[in-house]
PDB file of C-alpha atoms and ligand atoms in Angstrom:
ATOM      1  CA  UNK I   1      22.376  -1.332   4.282  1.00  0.00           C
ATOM      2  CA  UNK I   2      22.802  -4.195   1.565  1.00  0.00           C
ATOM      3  CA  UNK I   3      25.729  -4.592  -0.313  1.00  0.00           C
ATOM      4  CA  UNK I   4      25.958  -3.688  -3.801  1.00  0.00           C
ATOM      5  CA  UNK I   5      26.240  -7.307  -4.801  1.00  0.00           C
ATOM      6  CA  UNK I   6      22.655  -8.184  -3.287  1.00  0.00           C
ATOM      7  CA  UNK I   7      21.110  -5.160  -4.923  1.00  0.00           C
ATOM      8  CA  UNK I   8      22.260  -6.206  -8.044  1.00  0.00           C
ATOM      9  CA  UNK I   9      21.332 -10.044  -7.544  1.00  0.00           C
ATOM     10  CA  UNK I  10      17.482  -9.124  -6.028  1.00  0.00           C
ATOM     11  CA  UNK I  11      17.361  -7.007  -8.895  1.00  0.00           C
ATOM     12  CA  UNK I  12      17.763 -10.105 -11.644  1.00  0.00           C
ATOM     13  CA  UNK I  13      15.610 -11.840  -9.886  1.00  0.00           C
ATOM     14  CA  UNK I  14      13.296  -8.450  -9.897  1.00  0.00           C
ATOM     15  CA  UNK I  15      13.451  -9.195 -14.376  1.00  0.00           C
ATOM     16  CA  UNK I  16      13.087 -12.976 -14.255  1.00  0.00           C
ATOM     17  CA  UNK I  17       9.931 -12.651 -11.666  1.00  0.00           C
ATOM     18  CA  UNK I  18       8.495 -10.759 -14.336  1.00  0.00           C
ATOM     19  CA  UNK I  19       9.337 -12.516 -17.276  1.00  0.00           C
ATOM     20  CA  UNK I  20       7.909 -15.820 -15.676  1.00  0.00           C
ATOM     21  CA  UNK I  21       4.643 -14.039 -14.934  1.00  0.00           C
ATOM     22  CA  UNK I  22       4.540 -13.060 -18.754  1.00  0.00           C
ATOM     23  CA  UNK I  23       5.528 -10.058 -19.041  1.00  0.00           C
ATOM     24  CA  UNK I  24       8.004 -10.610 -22.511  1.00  0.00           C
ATOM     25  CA  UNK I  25       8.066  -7.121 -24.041  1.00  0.00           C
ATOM     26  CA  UNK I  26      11.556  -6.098 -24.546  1.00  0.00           C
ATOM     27  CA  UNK I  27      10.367  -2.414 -24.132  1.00  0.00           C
ATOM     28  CA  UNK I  28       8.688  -3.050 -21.198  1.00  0.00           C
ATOM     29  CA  UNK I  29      11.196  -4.761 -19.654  1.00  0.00           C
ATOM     30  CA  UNK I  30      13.689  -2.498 -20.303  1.00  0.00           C
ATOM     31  CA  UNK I  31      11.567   0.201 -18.732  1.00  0.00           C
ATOM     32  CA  UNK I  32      11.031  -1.823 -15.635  1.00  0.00           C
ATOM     33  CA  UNK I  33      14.988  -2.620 -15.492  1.00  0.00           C
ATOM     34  CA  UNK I  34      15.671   1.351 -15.717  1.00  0.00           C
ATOM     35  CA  UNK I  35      13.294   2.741 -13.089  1.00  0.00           C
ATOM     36  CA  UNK I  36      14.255   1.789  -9.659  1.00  0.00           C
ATOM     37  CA  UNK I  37      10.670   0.760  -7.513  1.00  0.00           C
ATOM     38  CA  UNK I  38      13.401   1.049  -4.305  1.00  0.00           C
ATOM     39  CA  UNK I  39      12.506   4.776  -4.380  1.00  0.00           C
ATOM     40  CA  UNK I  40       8.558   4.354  -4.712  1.00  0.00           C
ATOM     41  CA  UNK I  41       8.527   2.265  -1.759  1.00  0.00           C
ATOM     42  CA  UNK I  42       8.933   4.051   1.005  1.00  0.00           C
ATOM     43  CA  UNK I  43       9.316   3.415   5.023  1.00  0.00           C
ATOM     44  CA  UNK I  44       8.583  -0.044   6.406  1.00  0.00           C
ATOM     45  CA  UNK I  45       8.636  -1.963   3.424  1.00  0.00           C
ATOM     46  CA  UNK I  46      11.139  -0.186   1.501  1.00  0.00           C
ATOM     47  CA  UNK I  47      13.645  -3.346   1.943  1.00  0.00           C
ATOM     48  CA  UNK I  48      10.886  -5.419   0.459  1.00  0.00           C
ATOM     49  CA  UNK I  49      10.857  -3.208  -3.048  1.00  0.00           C
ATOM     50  CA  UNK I  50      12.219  -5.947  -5.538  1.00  0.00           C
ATOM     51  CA  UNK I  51       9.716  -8.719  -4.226  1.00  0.00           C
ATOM     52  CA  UNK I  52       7.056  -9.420  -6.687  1.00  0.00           C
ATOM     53  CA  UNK I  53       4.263  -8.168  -4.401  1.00  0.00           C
ATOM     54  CA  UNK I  54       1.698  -5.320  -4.020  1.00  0.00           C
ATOM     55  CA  UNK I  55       2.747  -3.510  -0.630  1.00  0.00           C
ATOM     56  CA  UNK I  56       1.474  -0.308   1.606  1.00  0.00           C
ATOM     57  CA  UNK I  57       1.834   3.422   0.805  1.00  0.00           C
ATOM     58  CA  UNK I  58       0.656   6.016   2.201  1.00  0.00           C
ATOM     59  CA  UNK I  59      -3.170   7.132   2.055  1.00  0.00           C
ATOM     60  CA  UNK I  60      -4.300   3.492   2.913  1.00  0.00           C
ATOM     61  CA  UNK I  61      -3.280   2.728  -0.608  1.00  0.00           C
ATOM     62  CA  UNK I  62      -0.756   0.371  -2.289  1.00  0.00           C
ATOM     63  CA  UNK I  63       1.924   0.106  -5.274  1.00  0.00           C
ATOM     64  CA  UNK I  64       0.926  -2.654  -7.225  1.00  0.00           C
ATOM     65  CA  UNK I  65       2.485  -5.815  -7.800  1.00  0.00           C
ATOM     66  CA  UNK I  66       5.608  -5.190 -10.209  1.00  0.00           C
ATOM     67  CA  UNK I  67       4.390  -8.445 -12.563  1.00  0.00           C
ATOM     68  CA  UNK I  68       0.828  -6.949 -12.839  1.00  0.00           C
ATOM     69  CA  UNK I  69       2.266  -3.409 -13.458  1.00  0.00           C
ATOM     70  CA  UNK I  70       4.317  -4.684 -16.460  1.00  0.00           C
ATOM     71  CA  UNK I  71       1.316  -7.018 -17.525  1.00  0.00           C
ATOM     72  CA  UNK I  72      -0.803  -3.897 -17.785  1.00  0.00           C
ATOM     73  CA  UNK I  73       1.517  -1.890 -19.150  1.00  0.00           C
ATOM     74  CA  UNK I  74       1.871  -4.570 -21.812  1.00  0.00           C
ATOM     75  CA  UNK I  75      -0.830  -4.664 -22.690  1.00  0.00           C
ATOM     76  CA  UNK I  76      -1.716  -1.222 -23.090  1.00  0.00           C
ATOM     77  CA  UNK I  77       0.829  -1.650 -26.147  1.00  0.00           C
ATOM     78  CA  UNK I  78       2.536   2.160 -25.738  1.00  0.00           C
ATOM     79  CA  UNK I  79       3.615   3.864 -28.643  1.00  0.00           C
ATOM     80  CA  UNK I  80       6.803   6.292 -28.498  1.00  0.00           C
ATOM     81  CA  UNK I  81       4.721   9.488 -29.694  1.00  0.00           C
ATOM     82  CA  UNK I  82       1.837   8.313 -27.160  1.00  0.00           C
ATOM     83  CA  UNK I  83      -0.144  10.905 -25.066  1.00  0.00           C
ATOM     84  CA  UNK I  84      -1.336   8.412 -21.921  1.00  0.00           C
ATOM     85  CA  UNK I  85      -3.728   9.352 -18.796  1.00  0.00           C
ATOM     86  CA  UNK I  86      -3.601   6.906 -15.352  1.00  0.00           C
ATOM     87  CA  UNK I  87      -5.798   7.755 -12.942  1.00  0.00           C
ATOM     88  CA  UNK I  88      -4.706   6.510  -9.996  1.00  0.00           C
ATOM     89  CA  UNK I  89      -0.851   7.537  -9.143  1.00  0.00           C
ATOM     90  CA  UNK I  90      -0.037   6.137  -6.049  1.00  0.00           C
ATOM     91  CA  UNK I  91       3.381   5.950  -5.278  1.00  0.00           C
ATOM     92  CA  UNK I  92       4.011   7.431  -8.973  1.00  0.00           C
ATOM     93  CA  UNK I  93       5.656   3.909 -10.262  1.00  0.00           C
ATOM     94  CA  UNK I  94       3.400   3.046 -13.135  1.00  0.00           C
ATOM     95  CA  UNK I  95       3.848   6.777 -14.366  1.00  0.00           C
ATOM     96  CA  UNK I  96       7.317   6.629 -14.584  1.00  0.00           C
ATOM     97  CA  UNK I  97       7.299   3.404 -16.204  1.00  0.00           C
ATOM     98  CA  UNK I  98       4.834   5.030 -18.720  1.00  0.00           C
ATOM     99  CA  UNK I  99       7.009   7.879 -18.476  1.00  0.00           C
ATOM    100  CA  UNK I 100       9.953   5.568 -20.699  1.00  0.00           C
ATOM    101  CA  UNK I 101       7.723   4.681 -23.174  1.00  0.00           C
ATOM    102  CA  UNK I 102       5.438   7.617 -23.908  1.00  0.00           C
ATOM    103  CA  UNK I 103       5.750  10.823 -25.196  1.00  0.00           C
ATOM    104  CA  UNK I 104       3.646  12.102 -22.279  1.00  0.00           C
ATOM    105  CA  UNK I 105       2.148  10.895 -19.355  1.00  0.00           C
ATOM    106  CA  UNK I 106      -0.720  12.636 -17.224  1.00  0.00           C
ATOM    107  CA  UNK I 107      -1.310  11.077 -14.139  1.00  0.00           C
ATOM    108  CA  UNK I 108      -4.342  11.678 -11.342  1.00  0.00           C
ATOM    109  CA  UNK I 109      -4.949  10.841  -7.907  1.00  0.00           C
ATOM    110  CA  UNK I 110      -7.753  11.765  -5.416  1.00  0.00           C
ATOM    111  CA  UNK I 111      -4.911  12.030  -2.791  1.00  0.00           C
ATOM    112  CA  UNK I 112      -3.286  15.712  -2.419  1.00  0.00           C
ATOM    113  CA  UNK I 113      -0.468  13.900  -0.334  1.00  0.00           C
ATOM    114  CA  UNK I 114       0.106  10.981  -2.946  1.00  0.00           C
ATOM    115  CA  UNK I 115       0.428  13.532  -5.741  1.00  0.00           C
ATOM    116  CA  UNK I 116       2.976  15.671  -4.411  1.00  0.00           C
ATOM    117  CA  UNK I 117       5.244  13.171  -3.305  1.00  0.00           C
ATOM    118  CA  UNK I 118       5.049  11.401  -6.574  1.00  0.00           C
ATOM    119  CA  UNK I 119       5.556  14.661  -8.074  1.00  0.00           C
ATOM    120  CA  UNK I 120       8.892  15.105  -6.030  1.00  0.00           C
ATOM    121  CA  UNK I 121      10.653  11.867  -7.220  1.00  0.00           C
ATOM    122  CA  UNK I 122       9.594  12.216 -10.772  1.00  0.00           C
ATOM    123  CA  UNK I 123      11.602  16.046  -9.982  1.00  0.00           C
ATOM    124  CA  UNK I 124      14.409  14.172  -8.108  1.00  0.00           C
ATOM    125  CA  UNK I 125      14.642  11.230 -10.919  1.00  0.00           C
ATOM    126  CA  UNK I 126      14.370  13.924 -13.910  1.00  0.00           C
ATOM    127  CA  UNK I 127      11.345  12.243 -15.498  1.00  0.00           C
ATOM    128  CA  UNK I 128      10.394  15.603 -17.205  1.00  0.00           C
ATOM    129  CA  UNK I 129       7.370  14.148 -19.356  1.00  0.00           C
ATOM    130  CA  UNK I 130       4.734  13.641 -16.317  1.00  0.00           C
ATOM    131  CA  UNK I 131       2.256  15.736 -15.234  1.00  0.00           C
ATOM    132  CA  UNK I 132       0.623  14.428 -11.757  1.00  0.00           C
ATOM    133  CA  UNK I 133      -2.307  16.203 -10.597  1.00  0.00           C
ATOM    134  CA  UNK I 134      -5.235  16.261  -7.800  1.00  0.00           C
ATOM    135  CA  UNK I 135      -8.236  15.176  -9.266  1.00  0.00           C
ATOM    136  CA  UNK I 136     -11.138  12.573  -9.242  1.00  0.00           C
ATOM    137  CA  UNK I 137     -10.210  10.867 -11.931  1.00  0.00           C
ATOM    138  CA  UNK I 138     -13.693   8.833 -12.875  1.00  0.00           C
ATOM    139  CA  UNK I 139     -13.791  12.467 -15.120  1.00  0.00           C
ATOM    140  CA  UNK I 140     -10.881  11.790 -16.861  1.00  0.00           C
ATOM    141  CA  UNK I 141      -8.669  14.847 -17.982  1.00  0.00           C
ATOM    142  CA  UNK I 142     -11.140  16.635 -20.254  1.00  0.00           C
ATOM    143  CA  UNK I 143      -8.578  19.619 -21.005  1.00  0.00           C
ATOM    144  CA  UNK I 144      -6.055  17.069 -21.920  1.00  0.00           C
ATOM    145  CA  UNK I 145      -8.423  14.891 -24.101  1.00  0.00           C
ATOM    146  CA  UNK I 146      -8.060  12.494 -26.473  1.00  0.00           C
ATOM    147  CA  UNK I 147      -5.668  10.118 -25.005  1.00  0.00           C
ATOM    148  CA  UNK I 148      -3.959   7.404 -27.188  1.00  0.00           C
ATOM    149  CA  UNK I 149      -3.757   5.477 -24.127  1.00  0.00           C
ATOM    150  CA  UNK I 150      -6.063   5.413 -20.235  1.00  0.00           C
ATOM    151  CA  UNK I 151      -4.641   3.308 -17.573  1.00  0.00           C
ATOM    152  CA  UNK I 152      -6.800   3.051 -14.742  1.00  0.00           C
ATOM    153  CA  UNK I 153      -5.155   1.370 -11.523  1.00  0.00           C
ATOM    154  CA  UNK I 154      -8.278   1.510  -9.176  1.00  0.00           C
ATOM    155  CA  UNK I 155     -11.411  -0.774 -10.040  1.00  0.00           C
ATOM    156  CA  UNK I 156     -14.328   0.236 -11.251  1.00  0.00           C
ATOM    157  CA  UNK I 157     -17.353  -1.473 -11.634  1.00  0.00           C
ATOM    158  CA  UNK I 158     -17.852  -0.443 -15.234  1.00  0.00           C
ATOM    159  CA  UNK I 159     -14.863   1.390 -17.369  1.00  0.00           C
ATOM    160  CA  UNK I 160     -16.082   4.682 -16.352  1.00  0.00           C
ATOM    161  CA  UNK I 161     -17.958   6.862 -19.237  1.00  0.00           C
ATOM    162  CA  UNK I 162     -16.045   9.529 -19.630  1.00  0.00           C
ATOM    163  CA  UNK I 163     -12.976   7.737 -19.962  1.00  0.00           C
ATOM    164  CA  UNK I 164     -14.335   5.921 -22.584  1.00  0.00           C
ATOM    165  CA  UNK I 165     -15.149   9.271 -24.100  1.00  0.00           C
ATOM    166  CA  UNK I 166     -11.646  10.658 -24.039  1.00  0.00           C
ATOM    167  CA  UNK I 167     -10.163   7.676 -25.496  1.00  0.00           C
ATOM    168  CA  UNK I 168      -8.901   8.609 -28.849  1.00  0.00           C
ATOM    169  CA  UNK I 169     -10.286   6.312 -32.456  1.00  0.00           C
ATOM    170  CA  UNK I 170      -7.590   3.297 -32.334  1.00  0.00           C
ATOM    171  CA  UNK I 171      -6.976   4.001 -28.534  1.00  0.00           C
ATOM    172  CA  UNK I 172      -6.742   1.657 -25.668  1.00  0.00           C
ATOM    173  CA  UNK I 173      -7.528   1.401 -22.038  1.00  0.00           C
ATOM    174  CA  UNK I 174      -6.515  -0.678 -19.671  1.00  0.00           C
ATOM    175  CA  UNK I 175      -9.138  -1.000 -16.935  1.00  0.00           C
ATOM    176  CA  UNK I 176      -9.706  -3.371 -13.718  1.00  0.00           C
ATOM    177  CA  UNK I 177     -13.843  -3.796 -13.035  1.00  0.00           C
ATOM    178  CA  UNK I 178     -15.609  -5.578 -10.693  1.00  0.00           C
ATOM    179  CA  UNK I 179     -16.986  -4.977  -6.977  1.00  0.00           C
ATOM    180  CA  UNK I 180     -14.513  -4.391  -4.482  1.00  0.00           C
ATOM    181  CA  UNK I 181     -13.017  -6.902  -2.563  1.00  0.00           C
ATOM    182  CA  UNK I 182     -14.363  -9.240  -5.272  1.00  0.00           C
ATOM    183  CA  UNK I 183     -12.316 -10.322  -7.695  1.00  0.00           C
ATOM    184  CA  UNK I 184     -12.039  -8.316 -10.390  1.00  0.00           C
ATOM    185  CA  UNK I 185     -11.269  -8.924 -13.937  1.00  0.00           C
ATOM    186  CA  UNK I 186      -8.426  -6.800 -16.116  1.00  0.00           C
ATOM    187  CA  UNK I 187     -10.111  -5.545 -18.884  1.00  0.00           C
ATOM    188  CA  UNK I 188      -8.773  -4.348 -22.358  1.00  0.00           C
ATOM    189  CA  UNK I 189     -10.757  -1.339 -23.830  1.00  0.00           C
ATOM    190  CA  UNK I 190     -10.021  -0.785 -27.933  1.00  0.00           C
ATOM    191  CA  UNK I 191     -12.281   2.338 -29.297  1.00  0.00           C
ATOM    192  CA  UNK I 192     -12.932   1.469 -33.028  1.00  0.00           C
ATOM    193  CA  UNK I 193     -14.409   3.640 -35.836  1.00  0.00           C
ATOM    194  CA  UNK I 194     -17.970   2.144 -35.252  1.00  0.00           C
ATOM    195  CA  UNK I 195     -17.853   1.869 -30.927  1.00  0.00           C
ATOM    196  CA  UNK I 196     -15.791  -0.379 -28.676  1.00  0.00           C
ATOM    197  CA  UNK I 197     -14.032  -3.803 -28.535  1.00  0.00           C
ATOM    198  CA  UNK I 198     -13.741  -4.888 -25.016  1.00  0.00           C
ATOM    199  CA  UNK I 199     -11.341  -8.224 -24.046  1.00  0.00           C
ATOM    200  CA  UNK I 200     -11.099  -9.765 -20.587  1.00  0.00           C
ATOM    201  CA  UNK I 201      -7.185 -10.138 -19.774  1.00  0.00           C
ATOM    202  CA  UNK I 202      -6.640 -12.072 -16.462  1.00  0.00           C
ATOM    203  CA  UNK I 203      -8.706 -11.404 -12.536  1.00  0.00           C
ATOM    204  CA  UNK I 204      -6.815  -8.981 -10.288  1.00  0.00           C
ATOM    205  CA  UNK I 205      -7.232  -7.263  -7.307  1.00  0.00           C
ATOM    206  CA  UNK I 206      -7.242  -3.309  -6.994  1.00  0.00           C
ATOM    207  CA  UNK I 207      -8.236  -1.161  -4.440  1.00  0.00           C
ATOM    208  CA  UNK I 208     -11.588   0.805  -5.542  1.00  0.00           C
ATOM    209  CA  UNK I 209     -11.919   3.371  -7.576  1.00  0.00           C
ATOM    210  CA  UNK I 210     -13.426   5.930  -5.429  1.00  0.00           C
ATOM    211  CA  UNK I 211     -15.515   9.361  -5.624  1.00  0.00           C
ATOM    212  CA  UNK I 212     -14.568  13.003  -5.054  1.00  0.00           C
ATOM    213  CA  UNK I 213     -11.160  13.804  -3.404  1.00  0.00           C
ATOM    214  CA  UNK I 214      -9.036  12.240  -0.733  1.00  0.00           C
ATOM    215  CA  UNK I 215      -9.815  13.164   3.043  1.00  0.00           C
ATOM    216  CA  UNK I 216      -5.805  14.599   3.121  1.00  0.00           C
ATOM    217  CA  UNK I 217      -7.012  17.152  -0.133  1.00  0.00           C
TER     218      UNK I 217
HETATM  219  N1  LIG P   1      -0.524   3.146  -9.938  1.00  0.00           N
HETATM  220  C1  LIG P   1      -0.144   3.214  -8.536  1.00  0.00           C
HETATM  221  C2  LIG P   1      -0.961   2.341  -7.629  1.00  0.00           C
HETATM  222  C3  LIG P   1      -2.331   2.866  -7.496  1.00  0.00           C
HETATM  223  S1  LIG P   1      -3.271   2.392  -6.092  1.00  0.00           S
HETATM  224  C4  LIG P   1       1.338   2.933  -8.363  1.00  0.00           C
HETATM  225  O1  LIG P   1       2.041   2.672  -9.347  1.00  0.00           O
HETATM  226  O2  LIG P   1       1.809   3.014  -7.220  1.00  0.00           O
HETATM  227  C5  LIG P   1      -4.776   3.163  -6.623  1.00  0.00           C
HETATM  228  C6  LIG P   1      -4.793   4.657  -6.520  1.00  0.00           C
HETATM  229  O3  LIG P   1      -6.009   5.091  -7.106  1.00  0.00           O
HETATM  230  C7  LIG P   1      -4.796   5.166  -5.088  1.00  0.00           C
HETATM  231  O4  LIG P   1      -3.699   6.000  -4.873  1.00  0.00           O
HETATM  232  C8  LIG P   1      -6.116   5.925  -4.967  1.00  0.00           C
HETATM  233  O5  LIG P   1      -6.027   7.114  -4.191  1.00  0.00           O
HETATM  234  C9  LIG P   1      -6.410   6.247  -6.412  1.00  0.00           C
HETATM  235  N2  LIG P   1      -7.813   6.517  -6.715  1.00  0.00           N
HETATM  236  C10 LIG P   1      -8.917   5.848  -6.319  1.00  0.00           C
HETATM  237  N3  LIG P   1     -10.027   6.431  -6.830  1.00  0.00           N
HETATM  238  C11 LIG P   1      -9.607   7.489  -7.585  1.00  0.00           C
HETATM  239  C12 LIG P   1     -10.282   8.484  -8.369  1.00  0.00           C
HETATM  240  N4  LIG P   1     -11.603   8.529  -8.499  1.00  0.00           N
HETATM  241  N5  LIG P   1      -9.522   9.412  -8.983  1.00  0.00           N
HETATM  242  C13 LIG P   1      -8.168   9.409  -8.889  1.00  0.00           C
HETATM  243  N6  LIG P   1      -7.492   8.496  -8.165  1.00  0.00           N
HETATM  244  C14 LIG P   1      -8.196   7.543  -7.521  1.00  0.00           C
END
C-alpha cells in the first residue's frame, strides 16, 4: 500500500506528464484529473497506473498511453451534447474519459471478457452515460448512427467505410491507420457537406484492428 501523500504526488506528476506531451485542454484535463486509471489497470501492473505508458490488460490487449489518450481525445474536440462511438474499449478508460465530456458514449469491443469488466467499473464508478457492447466494431453501431464523434483505438489500415458512413455532417473521427507493427499515423477524419477532410496528427502505435469477435466471445 502507498501512502496517501505518494498517491497524491504520482498523481501531479500524472497532469504535468500530460501537459508536457501537449495535451493543454482545460476540459480534457480536467477529465483526466477526475477519472482514476488506478482502477482500469488491473493485476501486475496496477502499481504502475500513473506512469505515462501503454501497459497489459487482459485479452492480449493494452490501455493506452495516458498522453496519447488525452491527445486523441483532444483532438476529437467533444462537445457537451455529443453522441460519441469508440470501438475498441479495452480496459474502458478512454470511455469514461469520453464519458465527462459527452452526452453519451457507446463503446465496442470484439472481447466478451473486456466488455463486461469495463461494464462493471463504469457500474461501480456511476458513469451512467456509457453503453459498452460486444461487437466487431469495423461495422460501426448502425442502430445508434450518426455519431458527432468515432474514436477508434485499434489501427486500421484505412478509416474503415462504414465508420465513415455513420459519421454525422460536421463530425469527426479520430482514427490510427497503418499496417500493424508498422508505425502508424493518427489520423483526423472531418465529414463536410461535399465529402471528407482528412489531417495526419502525429505516428502511434496501436494494436490492430481486427475481424469478427474475440476467441473469449
Ligand atoms: N481504448 C482502450 C484501449 C484499446 S486497445 C482503453 O482505453 O483501454 C484496442 C482494443 O480494440 C482491444 O481491446 C481490442 O480487442 C479492440 N478491437 C480490435 N479490433 C476490434 C474490432 N474490430 N471491433 C471492436 N474492438 C476491436
Amino acid at each position: 500500500m502507498s501512502a496517501p501523500q505518494d498517491i497524491a504526488e504520482r498523481k501531479m506528476q500524472f497532469l504535468f506528464a500530460l501537459r508536457s506531451k501537449g495535451v493543454t485542454d482545460q476540459r480534457v484535463l480536467h477529465a483526466m484529473e477526475k477519472i482514476d486509471r488506478g482502477p482500469f489497470v488491473r493485476g501486475l501492473f496496477a502499481t504502475r497506473a500513473y506512469e505515462d505508458m501503454p501497459l497489459p490488460i487482459a485479452c492480449g490487449q493494452t490501455i493506452s498511453q495516458p498522453s496519447v489518450v488525452g491527445l486523441m481525445t483532444q483532438a476529437l474536440n467533444v462537445q457537451p451534447r455529443d453522441k460519441v462511438l469508440e470501438v475498441g474499449t479495452g480496459s474502458g478508460y478512454q470511455a469514461a474519459i469520453l464519458s465527462q465530456l459527452a452526452r453519451r458514449v457507446y463503446t465496442v469491443d470484439r472481447h466478451r471478457r473486456l466488455v463486461r469488466e469495463a461494464s462493471e467499473l463504469f457500474r461501480e464508478l456511476d458513469l451512467t452515460n456509457i453503453t459498452a457492447m460486444t461487437s466487431d466494431g469495423s461495422f460501426g453501431l448502425p442502430e445508434q448512427a450518426p455519431f458527432d464523434r468515432i474514436i477508434v483505438t485499434a489501427a486500421a489500415e484505412d478509416p474503415p467505410g462504414p465508420l465513415l458512413a455513420q459519421l454525422k455532417i460536421n463530425g469527426i473521427m479520430v482514427v490510427p491507420v497503418g499496417q500493424s507493427n508498422a508505425v502508424q499515423s493518427l489520423i483526423k477524419v472531418t465529414r463536410t457537406e461535399s465529402g471528407f477532410d482528412y489531417d495526419e496528427l502525429r505516428p502511434v502505435r496501436f494494436v490492430p484492428l481486427l475481424e469478427g469477435l474475440g476467441r473469449d466471445g
